PDB file of C-alpha atoms in Angstrom:
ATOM      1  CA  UNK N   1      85.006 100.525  80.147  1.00  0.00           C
ATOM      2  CA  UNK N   2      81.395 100.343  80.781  1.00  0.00           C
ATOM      3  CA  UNK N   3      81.833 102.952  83.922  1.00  0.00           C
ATOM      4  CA  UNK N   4      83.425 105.488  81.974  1.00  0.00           C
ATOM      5  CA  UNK N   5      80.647 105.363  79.198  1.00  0.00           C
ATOM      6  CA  UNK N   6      78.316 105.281  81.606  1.00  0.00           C
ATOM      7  CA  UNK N   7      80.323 109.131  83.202  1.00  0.00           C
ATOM      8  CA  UNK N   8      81.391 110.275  79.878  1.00  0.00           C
ATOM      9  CA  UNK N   9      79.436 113.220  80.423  1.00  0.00           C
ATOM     10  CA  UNK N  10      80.987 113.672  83.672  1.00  0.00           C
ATOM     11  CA  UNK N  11      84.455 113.117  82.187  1.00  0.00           C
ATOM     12  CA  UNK N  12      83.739 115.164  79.276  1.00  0.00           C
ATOM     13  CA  UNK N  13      82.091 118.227  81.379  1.00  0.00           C
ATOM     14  CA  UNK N  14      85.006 117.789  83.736  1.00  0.00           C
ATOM     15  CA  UNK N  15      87.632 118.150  79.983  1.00  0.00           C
ATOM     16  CA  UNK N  16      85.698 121.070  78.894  1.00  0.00           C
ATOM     17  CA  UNK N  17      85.535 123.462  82.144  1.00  0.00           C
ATOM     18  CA  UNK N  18      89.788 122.995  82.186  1.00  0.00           C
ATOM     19  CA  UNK N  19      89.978 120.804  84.909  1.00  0.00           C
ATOM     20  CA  UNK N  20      93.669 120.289  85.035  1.00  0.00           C
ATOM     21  CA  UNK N  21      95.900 116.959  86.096  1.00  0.00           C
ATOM     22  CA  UNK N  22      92.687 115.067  85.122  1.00  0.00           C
ATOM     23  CA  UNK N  23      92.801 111.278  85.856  1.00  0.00           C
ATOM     24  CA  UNK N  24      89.996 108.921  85.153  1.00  0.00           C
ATOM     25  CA  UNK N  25      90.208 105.241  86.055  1.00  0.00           C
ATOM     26  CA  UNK N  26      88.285 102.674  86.436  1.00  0.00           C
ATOM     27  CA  UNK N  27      89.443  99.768  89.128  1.00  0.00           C
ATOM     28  CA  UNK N  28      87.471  97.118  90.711  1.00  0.00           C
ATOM     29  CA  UNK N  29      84.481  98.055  89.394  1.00  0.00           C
ATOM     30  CA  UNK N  30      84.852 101.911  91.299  1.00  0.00           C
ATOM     31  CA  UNK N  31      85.556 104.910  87.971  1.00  0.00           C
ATOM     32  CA  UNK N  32      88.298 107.027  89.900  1.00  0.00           C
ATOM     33  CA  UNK N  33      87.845 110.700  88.781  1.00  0.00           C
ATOM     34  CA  UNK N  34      91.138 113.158  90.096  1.00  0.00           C
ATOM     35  CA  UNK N  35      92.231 117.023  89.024  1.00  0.00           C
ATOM     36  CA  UNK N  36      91.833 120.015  89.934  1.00  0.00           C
ATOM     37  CA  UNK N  37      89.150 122.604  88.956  1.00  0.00           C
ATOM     38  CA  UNK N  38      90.153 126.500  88.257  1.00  0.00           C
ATOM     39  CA  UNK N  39      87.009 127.124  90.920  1.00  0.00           C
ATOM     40  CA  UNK N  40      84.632 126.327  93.082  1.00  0.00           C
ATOM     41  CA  UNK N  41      81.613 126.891  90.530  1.00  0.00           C
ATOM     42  CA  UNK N  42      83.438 124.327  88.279  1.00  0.00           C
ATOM     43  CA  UNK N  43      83.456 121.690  91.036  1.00  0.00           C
ATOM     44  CA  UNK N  44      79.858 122.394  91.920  1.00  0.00           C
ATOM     45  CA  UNK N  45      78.946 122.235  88.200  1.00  0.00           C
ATOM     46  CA  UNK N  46      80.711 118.472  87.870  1.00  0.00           C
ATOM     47  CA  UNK N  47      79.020 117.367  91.065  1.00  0.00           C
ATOM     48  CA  UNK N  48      75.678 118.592  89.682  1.00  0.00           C
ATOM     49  CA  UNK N  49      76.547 116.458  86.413  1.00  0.00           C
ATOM     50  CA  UNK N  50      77.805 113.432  88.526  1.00  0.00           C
ATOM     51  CA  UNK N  51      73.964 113.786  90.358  1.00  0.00           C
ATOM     52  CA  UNK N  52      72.247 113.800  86.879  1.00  0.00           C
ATOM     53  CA  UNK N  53      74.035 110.764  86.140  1.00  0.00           C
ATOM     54  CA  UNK N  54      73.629 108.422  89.759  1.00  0.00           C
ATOM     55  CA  UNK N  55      71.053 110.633  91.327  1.00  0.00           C
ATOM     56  CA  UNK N  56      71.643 110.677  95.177  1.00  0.00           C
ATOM     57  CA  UNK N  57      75.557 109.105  94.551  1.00  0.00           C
ATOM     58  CA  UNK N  58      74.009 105.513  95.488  1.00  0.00           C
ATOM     59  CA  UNK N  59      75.638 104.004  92.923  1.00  0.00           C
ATOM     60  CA  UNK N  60      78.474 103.771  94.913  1.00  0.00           C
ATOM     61  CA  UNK N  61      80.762 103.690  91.948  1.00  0.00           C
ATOM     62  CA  UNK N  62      82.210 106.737  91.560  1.00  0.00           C
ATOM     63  CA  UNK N  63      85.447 108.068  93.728  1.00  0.00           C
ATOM     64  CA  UNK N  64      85.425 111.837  92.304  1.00  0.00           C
ATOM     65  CA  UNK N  65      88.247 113.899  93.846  1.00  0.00           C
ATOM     66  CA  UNK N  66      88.092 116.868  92.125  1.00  0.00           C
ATOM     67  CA  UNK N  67      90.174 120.017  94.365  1.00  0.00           C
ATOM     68  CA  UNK N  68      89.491 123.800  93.976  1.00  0.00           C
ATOM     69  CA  UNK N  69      93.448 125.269  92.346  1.00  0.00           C
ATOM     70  CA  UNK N  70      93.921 127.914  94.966  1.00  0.00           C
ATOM     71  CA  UNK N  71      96.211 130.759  94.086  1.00  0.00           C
ATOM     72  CA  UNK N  72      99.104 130.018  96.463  1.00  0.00           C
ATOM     73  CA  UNK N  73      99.191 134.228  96.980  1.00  0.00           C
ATOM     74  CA  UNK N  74      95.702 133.512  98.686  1.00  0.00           C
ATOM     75  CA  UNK N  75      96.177 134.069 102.393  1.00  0.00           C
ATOM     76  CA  UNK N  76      92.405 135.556 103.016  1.00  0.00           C
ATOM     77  CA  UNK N  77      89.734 132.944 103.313  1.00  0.00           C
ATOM     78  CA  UNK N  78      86.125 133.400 104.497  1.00  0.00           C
ATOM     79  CA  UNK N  79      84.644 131.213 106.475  1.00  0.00           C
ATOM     80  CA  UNK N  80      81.289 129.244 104.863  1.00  0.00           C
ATOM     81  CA  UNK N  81      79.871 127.186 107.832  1.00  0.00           C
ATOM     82  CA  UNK N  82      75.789 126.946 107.450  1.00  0.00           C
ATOM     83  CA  UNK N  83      75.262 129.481 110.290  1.00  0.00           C
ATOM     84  CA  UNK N  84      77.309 128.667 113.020  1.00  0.00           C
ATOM     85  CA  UNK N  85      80.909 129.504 114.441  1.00  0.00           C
ATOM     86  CA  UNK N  86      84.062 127.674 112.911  1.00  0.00           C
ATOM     87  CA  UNK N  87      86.015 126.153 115.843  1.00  0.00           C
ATOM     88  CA  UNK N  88      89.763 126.293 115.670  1.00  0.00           C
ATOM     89  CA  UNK N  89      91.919 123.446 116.992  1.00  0.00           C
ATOM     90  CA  UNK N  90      94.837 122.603 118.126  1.00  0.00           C
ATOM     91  CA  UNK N  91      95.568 120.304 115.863  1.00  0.00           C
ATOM     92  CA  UNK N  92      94.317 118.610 112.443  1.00  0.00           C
ATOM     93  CA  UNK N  93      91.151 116.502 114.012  1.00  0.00           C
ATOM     94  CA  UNK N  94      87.868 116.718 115.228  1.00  0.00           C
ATOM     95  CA  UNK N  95      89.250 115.093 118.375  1.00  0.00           C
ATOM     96  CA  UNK N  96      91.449 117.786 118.834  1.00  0.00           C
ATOM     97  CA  UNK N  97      90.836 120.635 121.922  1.00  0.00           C
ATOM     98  CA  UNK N  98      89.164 123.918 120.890  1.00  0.00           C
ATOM     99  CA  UNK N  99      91.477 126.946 120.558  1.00  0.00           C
ATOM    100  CA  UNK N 100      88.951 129.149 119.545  1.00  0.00           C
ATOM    101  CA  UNK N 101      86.165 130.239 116.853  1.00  0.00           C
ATOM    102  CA  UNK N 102      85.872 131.982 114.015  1.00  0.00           C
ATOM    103  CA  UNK N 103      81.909 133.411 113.607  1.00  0.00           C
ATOM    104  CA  UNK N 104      80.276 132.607 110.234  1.00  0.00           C
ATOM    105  CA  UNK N 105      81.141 134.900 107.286  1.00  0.00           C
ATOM    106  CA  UNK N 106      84.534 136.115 109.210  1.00  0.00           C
ATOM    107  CA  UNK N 107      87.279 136.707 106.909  1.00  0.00           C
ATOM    108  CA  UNK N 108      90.486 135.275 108.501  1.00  0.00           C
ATOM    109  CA  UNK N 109      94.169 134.160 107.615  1.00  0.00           C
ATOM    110  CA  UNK N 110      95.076 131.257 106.000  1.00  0.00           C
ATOM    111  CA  UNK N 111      98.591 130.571 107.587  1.00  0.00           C
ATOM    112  CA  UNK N 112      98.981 126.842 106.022  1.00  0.00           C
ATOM    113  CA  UNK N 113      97.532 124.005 103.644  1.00  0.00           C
ATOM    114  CA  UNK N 114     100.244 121.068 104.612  1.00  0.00           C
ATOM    115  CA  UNK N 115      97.108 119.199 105.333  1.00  0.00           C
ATOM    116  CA  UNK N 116      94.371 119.031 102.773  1.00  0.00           C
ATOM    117  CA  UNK N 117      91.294 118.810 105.209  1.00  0.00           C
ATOM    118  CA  UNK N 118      92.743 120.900 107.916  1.00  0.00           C
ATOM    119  CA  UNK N 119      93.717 124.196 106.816  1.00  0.00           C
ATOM    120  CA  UNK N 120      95.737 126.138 109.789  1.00  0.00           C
ATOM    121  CA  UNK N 121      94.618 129.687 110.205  1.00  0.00           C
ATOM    122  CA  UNK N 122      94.725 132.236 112.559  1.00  0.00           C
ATOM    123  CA  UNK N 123      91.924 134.570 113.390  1.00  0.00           C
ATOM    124  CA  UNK N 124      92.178 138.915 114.178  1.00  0.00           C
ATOM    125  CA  UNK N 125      92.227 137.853 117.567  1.00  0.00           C
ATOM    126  CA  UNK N 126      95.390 136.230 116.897  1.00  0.00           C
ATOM    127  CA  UNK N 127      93.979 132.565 117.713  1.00  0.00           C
ATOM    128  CA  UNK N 128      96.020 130.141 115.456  1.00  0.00           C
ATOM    129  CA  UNK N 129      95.013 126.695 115.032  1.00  0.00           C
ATOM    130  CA  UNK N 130      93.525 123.972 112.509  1.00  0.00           C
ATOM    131  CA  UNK N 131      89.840 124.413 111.005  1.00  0.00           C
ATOM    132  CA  UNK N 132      88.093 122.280 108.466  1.00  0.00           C
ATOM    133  CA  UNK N 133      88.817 123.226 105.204  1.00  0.00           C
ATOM    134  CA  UNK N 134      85.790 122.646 103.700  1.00  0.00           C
ATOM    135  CA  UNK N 135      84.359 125.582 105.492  1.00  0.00           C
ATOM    136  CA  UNK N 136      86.854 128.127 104.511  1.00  0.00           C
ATOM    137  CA  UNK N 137      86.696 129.145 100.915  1.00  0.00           C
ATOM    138  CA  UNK N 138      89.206 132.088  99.052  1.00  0.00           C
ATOM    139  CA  UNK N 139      88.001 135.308  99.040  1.00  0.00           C
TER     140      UNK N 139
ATOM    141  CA  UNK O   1     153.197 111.153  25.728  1.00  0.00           C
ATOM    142  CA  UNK O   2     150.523 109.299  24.422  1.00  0.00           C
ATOM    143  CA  UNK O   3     149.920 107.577  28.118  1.00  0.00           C
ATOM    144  CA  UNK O   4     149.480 111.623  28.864  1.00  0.00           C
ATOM    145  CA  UNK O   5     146.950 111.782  25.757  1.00  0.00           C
ATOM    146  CA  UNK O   6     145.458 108.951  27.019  1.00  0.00           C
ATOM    147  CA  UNK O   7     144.965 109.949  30.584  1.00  0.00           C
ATOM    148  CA  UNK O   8     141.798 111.846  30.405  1.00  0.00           C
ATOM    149  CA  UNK O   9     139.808 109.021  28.491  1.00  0.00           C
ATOM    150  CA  UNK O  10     141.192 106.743  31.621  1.00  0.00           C
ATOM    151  CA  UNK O  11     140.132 108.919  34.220  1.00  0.00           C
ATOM    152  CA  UNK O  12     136.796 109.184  32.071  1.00  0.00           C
ATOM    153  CA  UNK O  13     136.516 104.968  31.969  1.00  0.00           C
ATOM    154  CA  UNK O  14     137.074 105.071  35.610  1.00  0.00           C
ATOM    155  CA  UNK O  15     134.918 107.420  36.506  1.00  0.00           C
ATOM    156  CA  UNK O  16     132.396 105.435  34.086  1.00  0.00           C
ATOM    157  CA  UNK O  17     132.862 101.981  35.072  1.00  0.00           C
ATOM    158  CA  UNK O  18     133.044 103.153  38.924  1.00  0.00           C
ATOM    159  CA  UNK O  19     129.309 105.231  38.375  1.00  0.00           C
ATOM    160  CA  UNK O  20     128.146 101.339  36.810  1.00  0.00           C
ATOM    161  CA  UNK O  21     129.394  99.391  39.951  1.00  0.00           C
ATOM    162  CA  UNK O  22     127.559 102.438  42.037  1.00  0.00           C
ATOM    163  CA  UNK O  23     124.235 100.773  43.093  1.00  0.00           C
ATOM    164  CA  UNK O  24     120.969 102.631  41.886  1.00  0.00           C
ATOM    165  CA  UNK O  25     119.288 104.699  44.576  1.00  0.00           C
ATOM    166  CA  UNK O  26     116.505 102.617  44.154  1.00  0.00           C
ATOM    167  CA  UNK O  27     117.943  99.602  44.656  1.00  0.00           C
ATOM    168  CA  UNK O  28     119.631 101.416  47.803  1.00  0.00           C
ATOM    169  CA  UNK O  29     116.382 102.055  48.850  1.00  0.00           C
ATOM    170  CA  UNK O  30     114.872  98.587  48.700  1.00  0.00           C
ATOM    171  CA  UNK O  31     118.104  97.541  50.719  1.00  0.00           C
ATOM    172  CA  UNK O  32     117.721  99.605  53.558  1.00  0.00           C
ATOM    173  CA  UNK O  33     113.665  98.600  53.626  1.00  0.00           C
ATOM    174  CA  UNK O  34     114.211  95.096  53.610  1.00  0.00           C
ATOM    175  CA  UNK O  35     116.849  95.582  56.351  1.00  0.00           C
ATOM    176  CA  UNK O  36     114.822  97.437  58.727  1.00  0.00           C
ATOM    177  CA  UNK O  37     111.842  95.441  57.710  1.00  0.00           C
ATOM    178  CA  UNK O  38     113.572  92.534  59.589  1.00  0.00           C
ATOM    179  CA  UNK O  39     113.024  94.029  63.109  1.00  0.00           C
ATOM    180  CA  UNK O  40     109.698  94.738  63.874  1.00  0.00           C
ATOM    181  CA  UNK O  41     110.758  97.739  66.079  1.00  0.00           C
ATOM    182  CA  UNK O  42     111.958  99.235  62.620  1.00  0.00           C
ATOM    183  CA  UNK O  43     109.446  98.289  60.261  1.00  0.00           C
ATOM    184  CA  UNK O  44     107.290 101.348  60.161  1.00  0.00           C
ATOM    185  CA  UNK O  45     110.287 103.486  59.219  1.00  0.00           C
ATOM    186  CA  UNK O  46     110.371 105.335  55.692  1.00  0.00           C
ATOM    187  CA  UNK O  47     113.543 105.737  53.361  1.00  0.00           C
ATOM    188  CA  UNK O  48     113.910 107.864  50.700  1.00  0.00           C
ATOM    189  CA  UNK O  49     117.615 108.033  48.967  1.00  0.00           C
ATOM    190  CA  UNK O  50     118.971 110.680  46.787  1.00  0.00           C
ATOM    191  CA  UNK O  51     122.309 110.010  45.784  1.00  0.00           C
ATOM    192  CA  UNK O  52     123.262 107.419  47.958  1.00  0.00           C
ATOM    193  CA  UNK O  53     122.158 110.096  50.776  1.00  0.00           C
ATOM    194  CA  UNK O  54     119.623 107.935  52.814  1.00  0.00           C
ATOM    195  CA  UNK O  55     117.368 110.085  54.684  1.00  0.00           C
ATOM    196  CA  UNK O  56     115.068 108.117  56.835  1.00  0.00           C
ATOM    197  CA  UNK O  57     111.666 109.582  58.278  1.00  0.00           C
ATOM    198  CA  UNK O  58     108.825 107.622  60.674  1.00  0.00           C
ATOM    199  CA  UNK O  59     108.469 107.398  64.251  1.00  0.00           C
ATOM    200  CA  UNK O  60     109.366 104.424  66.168  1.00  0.00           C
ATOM    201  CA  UNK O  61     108.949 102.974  69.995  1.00  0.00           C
ATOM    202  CA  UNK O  62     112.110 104.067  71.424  1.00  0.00           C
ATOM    203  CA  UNK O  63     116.110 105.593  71.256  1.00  0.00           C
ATOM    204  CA  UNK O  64     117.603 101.741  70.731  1.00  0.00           C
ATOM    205  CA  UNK O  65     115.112 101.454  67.529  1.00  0.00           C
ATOM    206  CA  UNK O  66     116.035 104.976  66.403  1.00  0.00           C
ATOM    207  CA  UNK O  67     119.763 104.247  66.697  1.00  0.00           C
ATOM    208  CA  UNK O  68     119.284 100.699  65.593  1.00  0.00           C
ATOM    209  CA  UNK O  69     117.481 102.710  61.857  1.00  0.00           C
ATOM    210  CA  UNK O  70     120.436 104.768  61.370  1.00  0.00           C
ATOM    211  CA  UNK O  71     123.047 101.739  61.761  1.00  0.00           C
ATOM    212  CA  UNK O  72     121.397  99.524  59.437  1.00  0.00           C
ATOM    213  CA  UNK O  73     120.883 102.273  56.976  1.00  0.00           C
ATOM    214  CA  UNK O  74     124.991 103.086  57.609  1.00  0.00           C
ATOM    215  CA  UNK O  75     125.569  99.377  56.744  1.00  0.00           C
ATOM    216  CA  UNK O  76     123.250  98.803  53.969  1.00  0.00           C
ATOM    217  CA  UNK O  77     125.893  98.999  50.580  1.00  0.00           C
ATOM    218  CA  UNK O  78     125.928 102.307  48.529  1.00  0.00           C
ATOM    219  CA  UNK O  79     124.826 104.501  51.436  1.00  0.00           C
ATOM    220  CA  UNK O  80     126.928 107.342  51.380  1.00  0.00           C
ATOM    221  CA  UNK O  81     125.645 108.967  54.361  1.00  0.00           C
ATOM    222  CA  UNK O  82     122.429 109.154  56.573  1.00  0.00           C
ATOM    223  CA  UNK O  83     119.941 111.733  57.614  1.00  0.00           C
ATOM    224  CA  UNK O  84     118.251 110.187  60.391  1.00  0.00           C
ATOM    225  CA  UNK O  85     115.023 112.110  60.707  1.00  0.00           C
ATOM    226  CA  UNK O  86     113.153 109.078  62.766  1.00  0.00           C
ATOM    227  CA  UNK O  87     111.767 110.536  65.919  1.00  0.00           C
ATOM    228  CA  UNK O  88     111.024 108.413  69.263  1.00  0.00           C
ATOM    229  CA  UNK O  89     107.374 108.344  69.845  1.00  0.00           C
ATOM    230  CA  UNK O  90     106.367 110.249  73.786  1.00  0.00           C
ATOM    231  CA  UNK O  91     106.233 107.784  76.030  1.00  0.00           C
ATOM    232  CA  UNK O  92     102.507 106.524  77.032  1.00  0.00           C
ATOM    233  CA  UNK O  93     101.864 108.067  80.284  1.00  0.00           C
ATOM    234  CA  UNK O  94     100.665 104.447  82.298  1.00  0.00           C
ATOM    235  CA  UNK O  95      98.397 106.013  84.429  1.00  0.00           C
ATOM    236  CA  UNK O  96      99.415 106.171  88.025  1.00  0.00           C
ATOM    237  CA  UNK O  97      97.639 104.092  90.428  1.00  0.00           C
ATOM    238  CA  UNK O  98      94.466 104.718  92.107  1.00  0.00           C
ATOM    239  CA  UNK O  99      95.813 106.079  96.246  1.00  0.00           C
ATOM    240  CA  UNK O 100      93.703 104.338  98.763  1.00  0.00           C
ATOM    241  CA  UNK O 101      93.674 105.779 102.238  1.00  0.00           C
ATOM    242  CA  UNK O 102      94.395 103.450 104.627  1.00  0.00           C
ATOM    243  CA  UNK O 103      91.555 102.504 107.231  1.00  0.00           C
ATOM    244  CA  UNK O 104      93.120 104.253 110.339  1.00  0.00           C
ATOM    245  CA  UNK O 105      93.659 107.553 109.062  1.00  0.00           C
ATOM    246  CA  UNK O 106      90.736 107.126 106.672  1.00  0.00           C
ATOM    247  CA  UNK O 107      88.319 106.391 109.874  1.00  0.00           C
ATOM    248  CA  UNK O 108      89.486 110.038 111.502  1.00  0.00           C
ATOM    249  CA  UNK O 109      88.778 112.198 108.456  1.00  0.00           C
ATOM    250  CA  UNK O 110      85.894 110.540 107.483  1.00  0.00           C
ATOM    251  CA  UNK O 111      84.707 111.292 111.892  1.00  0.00           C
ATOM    252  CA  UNK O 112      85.434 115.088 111.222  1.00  0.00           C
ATOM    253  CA  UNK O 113      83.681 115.160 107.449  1.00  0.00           C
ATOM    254  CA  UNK O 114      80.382 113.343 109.184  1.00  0.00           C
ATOM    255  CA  UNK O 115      80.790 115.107 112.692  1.00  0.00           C
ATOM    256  CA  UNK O 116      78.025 118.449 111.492  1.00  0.00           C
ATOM    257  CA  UNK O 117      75.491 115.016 110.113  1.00  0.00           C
ATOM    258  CA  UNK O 118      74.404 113.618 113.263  1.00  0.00           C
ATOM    259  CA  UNK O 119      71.475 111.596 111.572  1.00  0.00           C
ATOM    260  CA  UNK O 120      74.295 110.080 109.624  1.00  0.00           C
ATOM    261  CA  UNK O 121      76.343 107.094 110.487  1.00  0.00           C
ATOM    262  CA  UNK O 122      79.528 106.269 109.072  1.00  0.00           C
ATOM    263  CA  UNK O 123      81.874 103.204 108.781  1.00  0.00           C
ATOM    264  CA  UNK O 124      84.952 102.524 107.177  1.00  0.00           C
ATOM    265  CA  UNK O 125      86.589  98.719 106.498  1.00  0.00           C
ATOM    266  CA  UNK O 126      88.905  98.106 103.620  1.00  0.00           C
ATOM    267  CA  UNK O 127      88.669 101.469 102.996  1.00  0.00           C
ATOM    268  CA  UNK O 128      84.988 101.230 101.619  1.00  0.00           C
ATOM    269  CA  UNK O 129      82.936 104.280 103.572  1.00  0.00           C
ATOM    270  CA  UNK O 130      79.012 103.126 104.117  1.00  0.00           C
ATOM    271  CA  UNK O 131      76.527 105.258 104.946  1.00  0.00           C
ATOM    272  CA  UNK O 132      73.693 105.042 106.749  1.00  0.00           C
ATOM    273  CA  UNK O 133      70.645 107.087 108.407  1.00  0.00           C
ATOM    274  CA  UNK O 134      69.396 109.655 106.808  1.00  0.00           C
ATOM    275  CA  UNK O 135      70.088 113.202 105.471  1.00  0.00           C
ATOM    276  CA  UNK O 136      68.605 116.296 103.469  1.00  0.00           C
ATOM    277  CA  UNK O 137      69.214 116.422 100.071  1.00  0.00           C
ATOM    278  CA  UNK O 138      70.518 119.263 100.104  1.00  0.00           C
ATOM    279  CA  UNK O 139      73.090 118.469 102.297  1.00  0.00           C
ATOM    280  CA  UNK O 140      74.133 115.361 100.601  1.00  0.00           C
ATOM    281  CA  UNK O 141      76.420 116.940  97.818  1.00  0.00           C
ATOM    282  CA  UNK O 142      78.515 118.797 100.706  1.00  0.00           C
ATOM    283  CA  UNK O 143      78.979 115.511 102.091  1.00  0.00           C
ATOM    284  CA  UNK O 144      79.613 113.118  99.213  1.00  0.00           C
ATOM    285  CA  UNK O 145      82.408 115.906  98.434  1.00  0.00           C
ATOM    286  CA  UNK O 146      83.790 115.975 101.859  1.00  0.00           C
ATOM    287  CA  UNK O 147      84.104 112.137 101.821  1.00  0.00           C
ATOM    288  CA  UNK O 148      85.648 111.438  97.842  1.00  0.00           C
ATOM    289  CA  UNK O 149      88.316 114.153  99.200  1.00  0.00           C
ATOM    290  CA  UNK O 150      89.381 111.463 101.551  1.00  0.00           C
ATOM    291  CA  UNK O 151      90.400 109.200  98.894  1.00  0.00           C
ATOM    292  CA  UNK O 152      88.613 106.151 100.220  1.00  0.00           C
ATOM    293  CA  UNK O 153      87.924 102.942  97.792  1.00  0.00           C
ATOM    294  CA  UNK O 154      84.199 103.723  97.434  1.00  0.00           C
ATOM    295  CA  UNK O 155      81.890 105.267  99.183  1.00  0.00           C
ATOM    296  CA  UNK O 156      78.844 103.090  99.530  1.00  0.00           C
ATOM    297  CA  UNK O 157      75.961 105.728 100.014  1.00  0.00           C
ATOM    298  CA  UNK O 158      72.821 103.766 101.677  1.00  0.00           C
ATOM    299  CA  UNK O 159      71.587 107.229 103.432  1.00  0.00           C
ATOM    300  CA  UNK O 160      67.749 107.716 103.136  1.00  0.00           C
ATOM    301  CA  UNK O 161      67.480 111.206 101.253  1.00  0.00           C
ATOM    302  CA  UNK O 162      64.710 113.487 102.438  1.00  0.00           C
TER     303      UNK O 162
END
């Protein structure tokens, strides 16, 4: 119980923004934090509490999975990289071949979200493959 | 003719003598108590009798201890009839267990989150993720996200934050 004192705040913060399907456990000495935020800000806004609490996350006793609710009538998503081009693959994995790129701020289609890191999209170009979803946000 | 004359004051002693042998609702009441008092499954449930018309009110555990109220109400003497009113409590939703990625499948995702940090090195054994090297502090939020999405056991953060 002493880990979810010590993240109340989280847990509480994470309660009153509507995070839905919440779960919070504590196992093996790890507080296990699951649901789903209504948006991105909300997610941002419990990681910024979770840093208040362990600044840095080197506590190493936290496993928050918190996921963005998507509208399932999204199928526009923009990709977010820092600056540089998003590559496309041909399957989910970073050991996967290139297919192609999608540049920085492109808006392209989101085709499929079967897999929760890879997203599968397909470009104007008409390049389909698998990019990493953390890149691609709804528009 | 006089058994004819007498009839009414008969039917009036019977229906007298039978409202004596009628227990009192109170005493009812105490009967169906102790009765469900016996099972601690029933024990929090609340009678009330009007009439010999037991109504019983209270929540209990489950559908076996709901049913079980009504039949020992049903059997307890000078109960008419029975309102059962007892509702089963929800069910406490045991929460589900904690999904660990396994270390195969855990190792490849966790390659692709850590592939844009090249100052930062990442292992993965009994699905524990530790970090090491170093990385901007700005940066470090993207990736903490990136890797609790995997579902790993922990993620033991011993990155150098600049």
């Amino acid at each position: 119980m002493a880990l979810q004192d010590k993240y109340k705040g989280l847990t509480d913060a994470a309660t009153a923004a509507g995070v839905s399907d919440l779960q919070v456990r504590e196992q093996d000495g790890v507080l296990y934090i699951d649901g789903t935020a209504p948006s991105g800000a909300v997610k941002d806004q419990l990681w910024t509490k979770y840093g208040e609490i362990d600044p840095n996350f080197a506590g190493g006793d936290v496993v928050m999975n918190v996921k963005v609710a998507m509208d399932a009538a999204v199928t526009k998503v923009k990709v977010t990289t820092e600056s540089s081009n998003l590559n496309i693959r041909k399957g989910p994995g970073t050991d996967q071949p290139i297919v192609g790129k999608a540049a920085h701020g492109e808006t392209i289609t989101l085709v499929s979200k079967s897999n929760d890191q890879w997203w599968l999209v397909r470009t104007d170009d008409g390049e389909e493959g698998y990019a990493y979803a953390q890149y691609l946000s709804a528009e | 003719m006089k058994m004819l004359r007498l009839l009414p004051a008969l039917v009036l002693v019977a229906g007298l003598s039978f409202t004596g042998c009628k227990p009192k609702d109170s005493d009812i009441k105490a009967s169906v108590e102790k009765s469900l008092k016996e099972n601690p499954a029933t024990s929090s449930v609340m009678v009330m009798v009007n009439d010999g018309v037991a109504t019983l009110s209270g929540e209990v555990a489950d559908a076996a201890a709901q049913s079980e109220s009504a039949a020992k109400a049903t059997a307890t003497k000078g109960v008419k009839s029975v309102v059962n009113n007892v509702t089963v409590a929800a069910p406490v939703m045991a929460p589900a267990p904690v999904t660990i990625t396994a270390d195969d499948p855990l190792t490849n995702s966790v390659r692709d989150a850590t592939k844009d940090y090249p100052t930062v090195t990442a292992t993965v054994a009994d699905g524990v993720i530790t970090l090491n090297g170093t990385i901007a502090k700005a940066s470090l939020p993207k990736l903490m996200m990136a890797l609790n999405s995997l579902q790993p056991k922990k993620v033991d953060n011993k990155l150098t934050v600049k």
